[in-house]
Amino acid sequence: MEVQEAKAFLVLAEELHFGRAADRLNMAQPPLSRAIRQLERRLKVKLFDRSTRRVELTTAGAALVEPARKLVEASAVAVRTARDAASGTTGVVRLGFASASVRGVVSQLVRSTQDRLPSVTLELHSALLSANGLDKVLSGEIDCMIGRWNTLPAEVESKELFREEIVAVVSETHPLAREGRAQISMADLAHEEWIMLQGGPGAALQTRVSTLARRAGFVPSVRSTVPDSWTQLVLVASGVGVALTLDSVRDNTNREFLHYMTLKDEDRHVDVQLVWKKHNDNPAFHNLMVCLEGIFPLTYSAN
């Protein structure tokens, strides 16, 4: 049974009058009569008893009403789903982010998406370093990534979300902590052992650490290279070495056994950005961008 046939059948089943049914269907009566006869021939059952006075459903016709109604409803749902997917009011957006340091941004975006796009699923991919997340954006594994980069390839576009401050962190037993130092210069850490994050193409924090050290006249003596900020802070708290991290990491992690200090040096800030592949054809992603603009006054960057 075709959807249009089901609609015609249902209207006639409700009206039990060819003239009134034809009027509701915005068609002439003869085409409606032909359509019902063709349906009966194809189904090899009689759906209506007709006389000059009245039209009545047969037993087979009465049994067909509910399946025909479900067919029409399913067709309407399919059309609505396709249109919603094309307009981006339904669908899935895959968002990557680096760590707990951007938890607040992600939480706000999830709430905004739930309020404004309740049929869009925000699929979160956490614990991605910026370099790894960028690779996943380029490969199409995720739609977008929140992270930090000094340089970006021409294949992506970006939006600056906010700016973070680089801070120094040492164990609470470190001499600088015992002195109660709240602010230091990079040169004060020249002779320390360092706990560094894994680098990658354009990794902003790692590049900035190297730049600040070079300006202070030294090359960091790296004790250990770790995959994430959590591991970095565990080793620092244990007294294995010192590190530079971000104020957002400081504010979103446990500070036990750690002592944070601000830097006097210039160029101690890092921009947090959202990046996505150019010509992203996911309509739901573009609606997500509207939600993001409701949270941050954003500026596009050309790469």
mmCIF file of C-alpha atoms in Angstrom:
data_model
loop_
_atom_site.group_PDB
_atom_site.id
_atom_site.type_symbol
_atom_site.label_atom_id
_atom_site.label_comp_id
_atom_site.label_asym_id
_atom_site.label_seq_id
_atom_site.Cartn_x
_atom_site.Cartn_y
_atom_site.Cartn_z
ATOM 1 C CA MET A 1 0.000 0.000 0.000
ATOM 2 C CA GLU A 2 1.316 3.422 -0.986
ATOM 3 C CA VAL A 3 1.186 6.262 1.524
ATOM 4 C CA GLN A 4 -1.138 8.311 -0.690
ATOM 5 C CA GLU A 5 -3.434 5.310 -1.084
ATOM 6 C CA ALA A 6 -3.476 4.868 2.698
ATOM 7 C CA LYS A 7 -4.414 8.544 3.158
ATOM 8 C CA ALA A 8 -7.256 8.246 0.637
ATOM 9 C CA PHE A 9 -8.476 5.019 2.222
ATOM 10 C CA LEU A 10 -8.485 6.545 5.730
ATOM 11 C CA VAL A 11 -10.393 9.668 4.672
ATOM 12 C CA LEU A 12 -13.034 7.551 2.935
ATOM 13 C CA ALA A 13 -13.190 5.235 5.978
ATOM 14 C CA GLU A 14 -13.937 8.288 8.143
ATOM 15 C CA GLU A 15 -16.424 9.990 5.800
ATOM 16 C CA LEU A 16 -18.058 6.888 4.289
ATOM 17 C CA HIS A 17 -19.028 9.160 1.419
ATOM 18 C CA PHE A 18 -17.038 9.505 -1.819
ATOM 19 C CA GLY A 19 -18.061 13.120 -2.418
ATOM 20 C CA ARG A 20 -17.082 14.382 1.035
ATOM 21 C CA ALA A 21 -13.894 12.312 1.024
ATOM 22 C CA ALA A 22 -12.913 13.704 -2.397
ATOM 23 C CA ASP A 23 -13.473 17.253 -1.131
ATOM 24 C CA ARG A 24 -11.201 16.652 1.880
ATOM 25 C CA LEU A 25 -8.545 15.227 -0.403
ATOM 26 C CA ASN A 26 -8.845 18.140 -2.850
ATOM 27 C CA MET A 27 -9.579 15.834 -5.754
ATOM 28 C CA ALA A 28 -12.510 14.856 -7.945
ATOM 29 C CA GLN A 29 -14.670 11.901 -7.014
ATOM 30 C CA PRO A 30 -13.922 9.666 -10.068
ATOM 31 C CA PRO A 31 -10.124 9.550 -9.418
ATOM 32 C CA LEU A 32 -10.831 8.655 -5.783
ATOM 33 C CA SER A 33 -13.151 5.832 -6.845
ATOM 34 C CA ARG A 34 -10.504 4.523 -9.263
ATOM 35 C CA ALA A 35 -7.808 4.682 -6.587
ATOM 36 C CA ILE A 36 -9.910 2.652 -4.136
ATOM 37 C CA ARG A 37 -10.775 0.057 -6.788
ATOM 38 C CA GLN A 38 -7.098 -0.270 -7.763
ATOM 39 C CA LEU A 39 -6.166 -0.752 -4.107
ATOM 40 C CA GLU A 40 -8.810 -3.445 -3.688
ATOM 41 C CA ARG A 41 -7.587 -5.253 -6.799
ATOM 42 C CA ARG A 42 -3.999 -5.179 -5.630
ATOM 43 C CA LEU A 43 -4.901 -6.365 -2.130
ATOM 44 C CA LYS A 44 -7.411 -8.857 -3.569
ATOM 45 C CA VAL A 45 -9.997 -7.933 -0.935
ATOM 46 C CA LYS A 46 -13.093 -5.763 -0.879
ATOM 47 C CA LEU A 47 -12.627 -2.796 1.472
ATOM 48 C CA PHE A 48 -16.000 -1.054 1.093
ATOM 49 C CA ASP A 49 -19.558 -2.146 0.451
ATOM 50 C CA ARG A 50 -21.071 0.432 -1.898
ATOM 51 C CA SER A 51 -24.692 1.135 -2.729
ATOM 52 C CA THR A 52 -26.524 4.133 -4.130
ATOM 53 C CA ARG A 53 -27.398 5.136 -0.596
ATOM 54 C CA ARG A 54 -24.362 4.438 1.519
ATOM 55 C CA VAL A 55 -20.762 3.301 1.783
ATOM 56 C CA GLU A 56 -19.681 0.919 4.545
ATOM 57 C CA LEU A 57 -16.415 -0.677 5.566
ATOM 58 C CA THR A 58 -16.163 -4.407 5.099
ATOM 59 C CA THR A 59 -14.521 -6.598 7.735
ATOM 60 C CA ALA A 60 -11.274 -6.464 5.740
ATOM 61 C CA GLY A 61 -11.583 -2.683 5.412
ATOM 62 C CA ALA A 62 -12.098 -2.241 9.158
ATOM 63 C CA ALA A 63 -9.036 -4.408 9.824
ATOM 64 C CA LEU A 64 -6.958 -2.239 7.474
ATOM 65 C CA VAL A 65 -7.697 1.085 9.239
ATOM 66 C CA GLU A 66 -5.088 0.805 12.003
ATOM 67 C CA PRO A 67 -2.222 -0.470 9.759
ATOM 68 C CA ALA A 68 -3.022 2.288 7.242
ATOM 69 C CA ARG A 69 -2.969 4.904 10.018
ATOM 70 C CA LYS A 70 0.421 3.648 11.242
ATOM 71 C CA LEU A 71 1.767 3.802 7.685
ATOM 72 C CA VAL A 72 0.686 7.429 7.306
ATOM 73 C CA GLU A 73 2.100 8.341 10.724
ATOM 74 C CA ALA A 74 5.400 6.594 9.963
ATOM 75 C CA SER A 75 5.635 8.474 6.684
ATOM 76 C CA ALA A 76 5.070 11.782 8.470
ATOM 77 C CA VAL A 77 7.747 10.928 11.048
ATOM 78 C CA ALA A 78 10.206 9.998 8.300
ATOM 79 C CA VAL A 79 9.613 13.267 6.451
ATOM 80 C CA ARG A 80 9.903 15.303 9.645
ATOM 81 C CA THR A 81 13.093 13.496 10.678
ATOM 82 C CA ALA A 82 14.695 14.093 7.292
ATOM 83 C CA ARG A 83 13.754 17.764 7.346
ATOM 84 C CA ASP A 84 14.978 18.180 10.931
ATOM 85 C CA ALA A 85 18.282 16.522 10.060
ATOM 86 C CA ALA A 86 18.697 18.783 7.038
ATOM 87 C CA SER A 87 17.975 21.873 9.141
ATOM 88 C CA GLY A 88 20.206 20.741 12.003
ATOM 89 C CA THR A 89 17.461 20.664 14.636
ATOM 90 C CA THR A 90 18.234 16.976 15.149
ATOM 91 C CA GLY A 91 21.442 15.017 14.790
ATOM 92 C CA VAL A 92 24.762 14.343 16.504
ATOM 93 C CA VAL A 93 27.722 16.695 17.023
ATOM 94 C CA ARG A 94 31.007 15.127 18.172
ATOM 95 C CA LEU A 95 32.965 17.545 20.388
ATOM 96 C CA GLY A 96 36.490 16.897 21.618
ATOM 97 C CA PHE A 97 38.151 18.696 24.501
ATOM 98 C CA ALA A 98 41.450 18.491 26.268
ATOM 99 C CA SER A 99 40.821 18.114 29.987
ATOM 100 C CA ALA A 100 39.080 19.381 33.093
ATOM 101 C CA SER A 101 40.534 22.814 32.385
ATOM 102 C CA VAL A 102 37.727 23.494 29.901
ATOM 103 C CA ARG A 103 35.034 21.733 31.907
ATOM 104 C CA GLY A 104 33.130 24.974 32.485
ATOM 105 C CA VAL A 105 32.936 25.756 28.770
ATOM 106 C CA VAL A 106 31.757 22.258 27.908
ATOM 107 C CA SER A 107 29.152 22.273 30.694
ATOM 108 C CA GLN A 108 27.722 25.583 29.498
ATOM 109 C CA LEU A 109 27.605 24.320 25.928
ATOM 110 C CA VAL A 110 25.827 21.097 26.943
ATOM 111 C CA ARG A 111 23.199 23.085 28.876
ATOM 112 C CA SER A 112 22.700 25.544 26.022
ATOM 113 C CA THR A 113 22.342 22.701 23.516
ATOM 114 C CA GLN A 114 19.786 20.911 25.700
ATOM 115 C CA ASP A 115 17.741 24.101 26.040
ATOM 116 C CA ARG A 116 17.889 25.297 22.433
ATOM 117 C CA LEU A 117 18.408 22.054 20.482
ATOM 118 C CA PRO A 118 16.821 19.277 22.544
ATOM 119 C CA SER A 119 16.935 16.811 19.637
ATOM 120 C CA VAL A 120 20.658 17.324 19.012
ATOM 121 C CA THR A 121 23.004 14.942 20.823
ATOM 122 C CA LEU A 122 26.335 16.420 21.903
ATOM 123 C CA GLU A 123 28.730 13.461 21.865
ATOM 124 C CA LEU A 124 31.711 14.299 24.082
ATOM 125 C CA HIS A 125 35.241 13.014 23.494
ATOM 126 C CA SER A 126 37.360 13.948 26.511
ATOM 127 C CA ALA A 127 41.031 13.651 27.503
ATOM 128 C CA LEU A 128 42.281 14.608 24.040
ATOM 129 C CA LEU A 129 45.495 16.591 23.849
ATOM 130 C CA SER A 130 45.211 19.488 21.433
ATOM 131 C CA ALA A 131 47.464 17.870 18.809
ATOM 132 C CA ASN A 132 45.556 14.557 18.917
ATOM 133 C CA GLY A 133 42.210 16.324 18.829
ATOM 134 C CA LEU A 134 43.262 18.316 15.784
ATOM 135 C CA ASP A 135 44.154 15.070 13.994
ATOM 136 C CA LYS A 136 40.688 13.706 14.759
ATOM 137 C CA VAL A 137 39.068 16.867 13.384
ATOM 138 C CA LEU A 138 41.083 16.570 10.172
ATOM 139 C CA SER A 139 40.219 12.862 9.804
ATOM 140 C CA GLY A 140 36.510 13.503 10.424
ATOM 141 C CA GLU A 141 36.337 11.426 13.626
ATOM 142 C CA ILE A 142 34.997 14.454 15.502
ATOM 143 C CA ASP A 143 33.282 17.622 14.303
ATOM 144 C CA CYS A 144 35.153 20.117 16.464
ATOM 145 C CA MET A 145 37.724 20.408 19.223
ATOM 146 C CA ILE A 146 38.304 22.816 22.102
ATOM 147 C CA GLY A 147 42.034 23.233 22.702
ATOM 148 C CA ARG A 148 45.097 25.427 22.409
ATOM 149 C CA TRP A 149 47.298 25.824 19.357
ATOM 150 C CA ASN A 150 50.010 28.233 18.262
ATOM 151 C CA THR A 151 49.521 27.399 14.599
ATOM 152 C CA LEU A 152 46.732 25.666 12.698
ATOM 153 C CA PRO A 153 46.656 24.070 9.242
ATOM 154 C CA ALA A 154 44.821 25.718 6.356
ATOM 155 C CA GLU A 155 42.184 22.954 6.375
ATOM 156 C CA VAL A 156 40.554 24.195 9.576
ATOM 157 C CA GLU A 157 38.761 27.267 10.845
ATOM 158 C CA SER A 158 38.828 28.464 14.433
ATOM 159 C CA LYS A 159 37.115 30.675 16.968
ATOM 160 C CA GLU A 160 38.788 32.159 20.011
ATOM 161 C CA LEU A 161 36.788 31.384 23.147
ATOM 162 C CA PHE A 162 38.782 32.928 25.976
ATOM 163 C CA ARG A 163 42.304 33.556 27.242
ATOM 164 C CA GLU A 164 44.103 31.611 29.991
ATOM 165 C CA GLU A 165 47.092 32.560 32.109
ATOM 166 C CA ILE A 166 50.171 30.347 32.434
ATOM 167 C CA VAL A 167 51.138 29.721 36.060
ATOM 168 C CA ALA A 168 54.017 27.892 37.751
ATOM 169 C CA VAL A 169 53.348 24.944 40.049
ATOM 170 C CA VAL A 170 55.671 23.248 42.538
ATOM 171 C CA SER A 171 55.297 20.827 45.414
ATOM 172 C CA GLU A 172 54.215 22.315 48.738
ATOM 173 C CA THR A 173 57.585 21.149 50.109
ATOM 174 C CA HIS A 174 59.563 23.057 47.476
ATOM 175 C CA PRO A 175 61.713 25.949 48.785
ATOM 176 C CA LEU A 176 59.688 28.469 46.769
ATOM 177 C CA ALA A 177 56.505 27.209 48.435
ATOM 178 C CA ARG A 178 58.060 27.321 51.890
ATOM 179 C CA GLU A 179 59.077 30.924 51.234
ATOM 180 C CA GLY A 180 55.438 31.641 50.458
ATOM 181 C CA ARG A 181 56.279 33.049 47.045
ATOM 182 C CA ALA A 182 53.147 34.107 45.165
ATOM 183 C CA GLN A 183 54.922 35.433 42.082
ATOM 184 C CA ILE A 184 58.175 34.460 40.381
ATOM 185 C CA SER A 185 59.988 34.974 37.105
ATOM 186 C CA MET A 186 60.811 32.161 34.706
ATOM 187 C CA ALA A 187 64.509 32.599 35.560
ATOM 188 C CA ASP A 188 63.759 31.416 39.129
ATOM 189 C CA LEU A 189 63.089 27.944 37.691
ATOM 190 C CA ALA A 190 66.213 27.717 35.532
ATOM 191 C CA HIS A 191 67.913 24.991 37.593
ATOM 192 C CA GLU A 192 64.839 22.831 38.242
ATOM 193 C CA GLU A 193 63.873 19.424 36.914
ATOM 194 C CA TRP A 194 60.771 19.758 34.711
ATOM 195 C CA ILE A 195 57.629 17.700 34.206
ATOM 196 C CA MET A 196 56.496 18.442 30.660
ATOM 197 C CA LEU A 197 53.360 17.587 28.722
ATOM 198 C CA GLN A 198 53.708 15.673 25.494
ATOM 199 C CA GLY A 199 54.054 18.063 22.594
ATOM 200 C CA GLY A 200 52.645 18.025 19.106
ATOM 201 C CA PRO A 201 52.318 20.230 16.038
ATOM 202 C CA GLY A 202 51.320 23.701 17.180
ATOM 203 C CA ALA A 203 50.812 22.708 20.844
ATOM 204 C CA ALA A 204 50.435 26.106 22.499
ATOM 205 C CA LEU A 205 51.408 25.506 26.134
ATOM 206 C CA GLN A 206 54.467 23.377 25.370
ATOM 207 C CA THR A 207 55.672 25.892 22.778
ATOM 208 C CA ARG A 208 55.143 28.771 25.208
ATOM 209 C CA VAL A 209 57.121 26.997 27.966
ATOM 210 C CA SER A 210 60.070 26.641 25.593
ATOM 211 C CA THR A 211 59.779 30.288 24.521
ATOM 212 C CA LEU A 212 59.648 31.594 28.101
ATOM 213 C CA ALA A 213 62.630 29.432 29.099
ATOM 214 C CA ARG A 214 64.665 30.596 26.099
ATOM 215 C CA ARG A 215 63.966 34.235 26.945
ATOM 216 C CA ALA A 216 65.093 33.529 30.520
ATOM 217 C CA GLY A 217 68.335 32.100 29.162
ATOM 218 C CA PHE A 218 67.976 28.374 29.758
ATOM 219 C CA VAL A 219 66.719 25.119 28.264
ATOM 220 C CA PRO A 220 64.469 23.118 30.641
ATOM 221 C CA SER A 221 65.999 19.948 32.052
ATOM 222 C CA VAL A 222 63.142 17.518 31.437
ATOM 223 C CA ARG A 223 62.762 14.854 34.122
ATOM 224 C CA SER A 224 59.599 13.332 32.672
ATOM 225 C CA THR A 225 57.176 13.807 29.765
ATOM 226 C CA VAL A 226 53.557 12.946 30.564
ATOM 227 C CA PRO A 227 50.347 12.565 28.531
ATOM 228 C CA ASP A 228 48.027 14.844 30.530
ATOM 229 C CA SER A 229 47.770 17.525 33.206
ATOM 230 C CA TRP A 230 46.498 15.096 35.841
ATOM 231 C CA THR A 231 49.663 13.011 35.626
ATOM 232 C CA GLN A 232 51.793 16.141 35.501
ATOM 233 C CA LEU A 233 50.318 17.468 38.753
ATOM 234 C CA VAL A 234 50.668 14.107 40.517
ATOM 235 C CA LEU A 235 54.393 14.065 39.763
ATOM 236 C CA VAL A 236 54.807 17.721 40.765
ATOM 237 C CA ALA A 237 52.966 17.093 44.052
ATOM 238 C CA SER A 238 55.334 14.171 44.678
ATOM 239 C CA GLY A 239 58.327 16.496 44.364
ATOM 240 C CA VAL A 240 59.641 14.918 41.168
ATOM 241 C CA GLY A 241 59.869 18.257 39.365
ATOM 242 C CA VAL A 242 58.213 21.589 38.573
ATOM 243 C CA ALA A 243 55.883 22.599 35.764
ATOM 244 C CA LEU A 244 54.042 25.386 34.056
ATOM 245 C CA THR A 245 50.313 24.859 33.726
ATOM 246 C CA LEU A 246 47.211 26.986 33.241
ATOM 247 C CA ASP A 247 45.022 28.878 35.660
ATOM 248 C CA SER A 248 42.035 26.858 34.413
ATOM 249 C CA VAL A 249 43.832 23.624 35.366
ATOM 250 C CA ARG A 250 44.617 25.121 38.769
ATOM 251 C CA ASP A 251 40.994 26.146 39.303
ATOM 252 C CA ASN A 252 39.492 22.824 38.196
ATOM 253 C CA THR A 253 41.755 20.291 39.931
ATOM 254 C CA ASN A 254 42.679 19.285 43.463
ATOM 255 C CA ARG A 255 45.328 21.652 44.882
ATOM 256 C CA GLU A 256 46.433 19.330 47.680
ATOM 257 C CA PHE A 257 50.244 19.179 48.080
ATOM 258 C CA LEU A 258 50.681 21.834 45.349
ATOM 259 C CA HIS A 259 51.762 25.468 45.401
ATOM 260 C CA TYR A 260 50.891 27.780 42.488
ATOM 261 C CA MET A 261 52.643 31.027 41.575
ATOM 262 C CA THR A 262 51.963 33.636 38.923
ATOM 263 C CA LEU A 263 54.662 34.640 36.447
ATOM 264 C CA LYS A 264 56.134 38.101 36.067
ATOM 265 C CA ASP A 265 57.176 37.364 32.493
ATOM 266 C CA GLU A 266 55.387 38.831 29.491
ATOM 267 C CA ASP A 267 53.626 36.627 26.948
ATOM 268 C CA ARG A 268 52.252 34.361 29.673
ATOM 269 C CA HIS A 269 48.808 33.844 28.162
ATOM 270 C CA VAL A 270 47.333 31.152 25.904
ATOM 271 C CA ASP A 271 44.155 31.383 23.840
ATOM 272 C CA VAL A 272 41.561 28.613 24.042
ATOM 273 C CA GLN A 273 40.029 27.987 20.636
ATOM 274 C CA LEU A 274 37.353 25.927 18.969
ATOM 275 C CA VAL A 275 38.531 24.399 15.693
ATOM 276 C CA TRP A 276 36.639 22.532 12.980
ATOM 277 C CA LYS A 277 37.308 21.354 9.468
ATOM 278 C CA LYS A 278 36.391 23.814 6.741
ATOM 279 C CA HIS A 279 33.234 22.977 4.793
ATOM 280 C CA ASN A 280 31.802 20.875 7.631
ATOM 281 C CA ASP A 281 28.473 19.717 6.158
ATOM 282 C CA ASN A 282 26.836 18.622 9.435
ATOM 283 C CA PRO A 283 23.817 20.968 9.847
ATOM 284 C CA ALA A 284 23.618 20.220 13.585
ATOM 285 C CA PHE A 285 27.186 21.485 13.996
ATOM 286 C CA HIS A 286 26.254 24.866 12.539
ATOM 287 C CA ASN A 287 23.350 25.139 14.991
ATOM 288 C CA LEU A 288 25.767 24.256 17.778
ATOM 289 C CA MET A 289 27.867 27.251 16.741
ATOM 290 C CA VAL A 290 24.829 29.468 17.324
ATOM 291 C CA CYS A 291 24.586 28.081 20.868
ATOM 292 C CA LEU A 292 28.280 28.765 21.415
ATOM 293 C CA GLU A 293 27.883 32.351 20.281
ATOM 294 C CA GLY A 294 25.254 32.736 22.982
ATOM 295 C CA ILE A 295 27.916 31.913 25.587
ATOM 296 C CA PHE A 296 30.947 33.761 24.240
ATOM 297 C CA PRO A 297 31.414 36.891 22.104
ATOM 298 C CA LEU A 298 33.304 34.981 19.428
ATOM 299 C CA THR A 299 35.669 36.060 16.686
ATOM 300 C CA TYR A 300 36.440 33.929 13.635
ATOM 301 C CA SER A 301 40.067 33.365 12.708
ATOM 302 C CA ALA A 302 41.264 32.778 9.154
ATOM 303 C CA ASN A 303 43.990 30.143 8.837
#
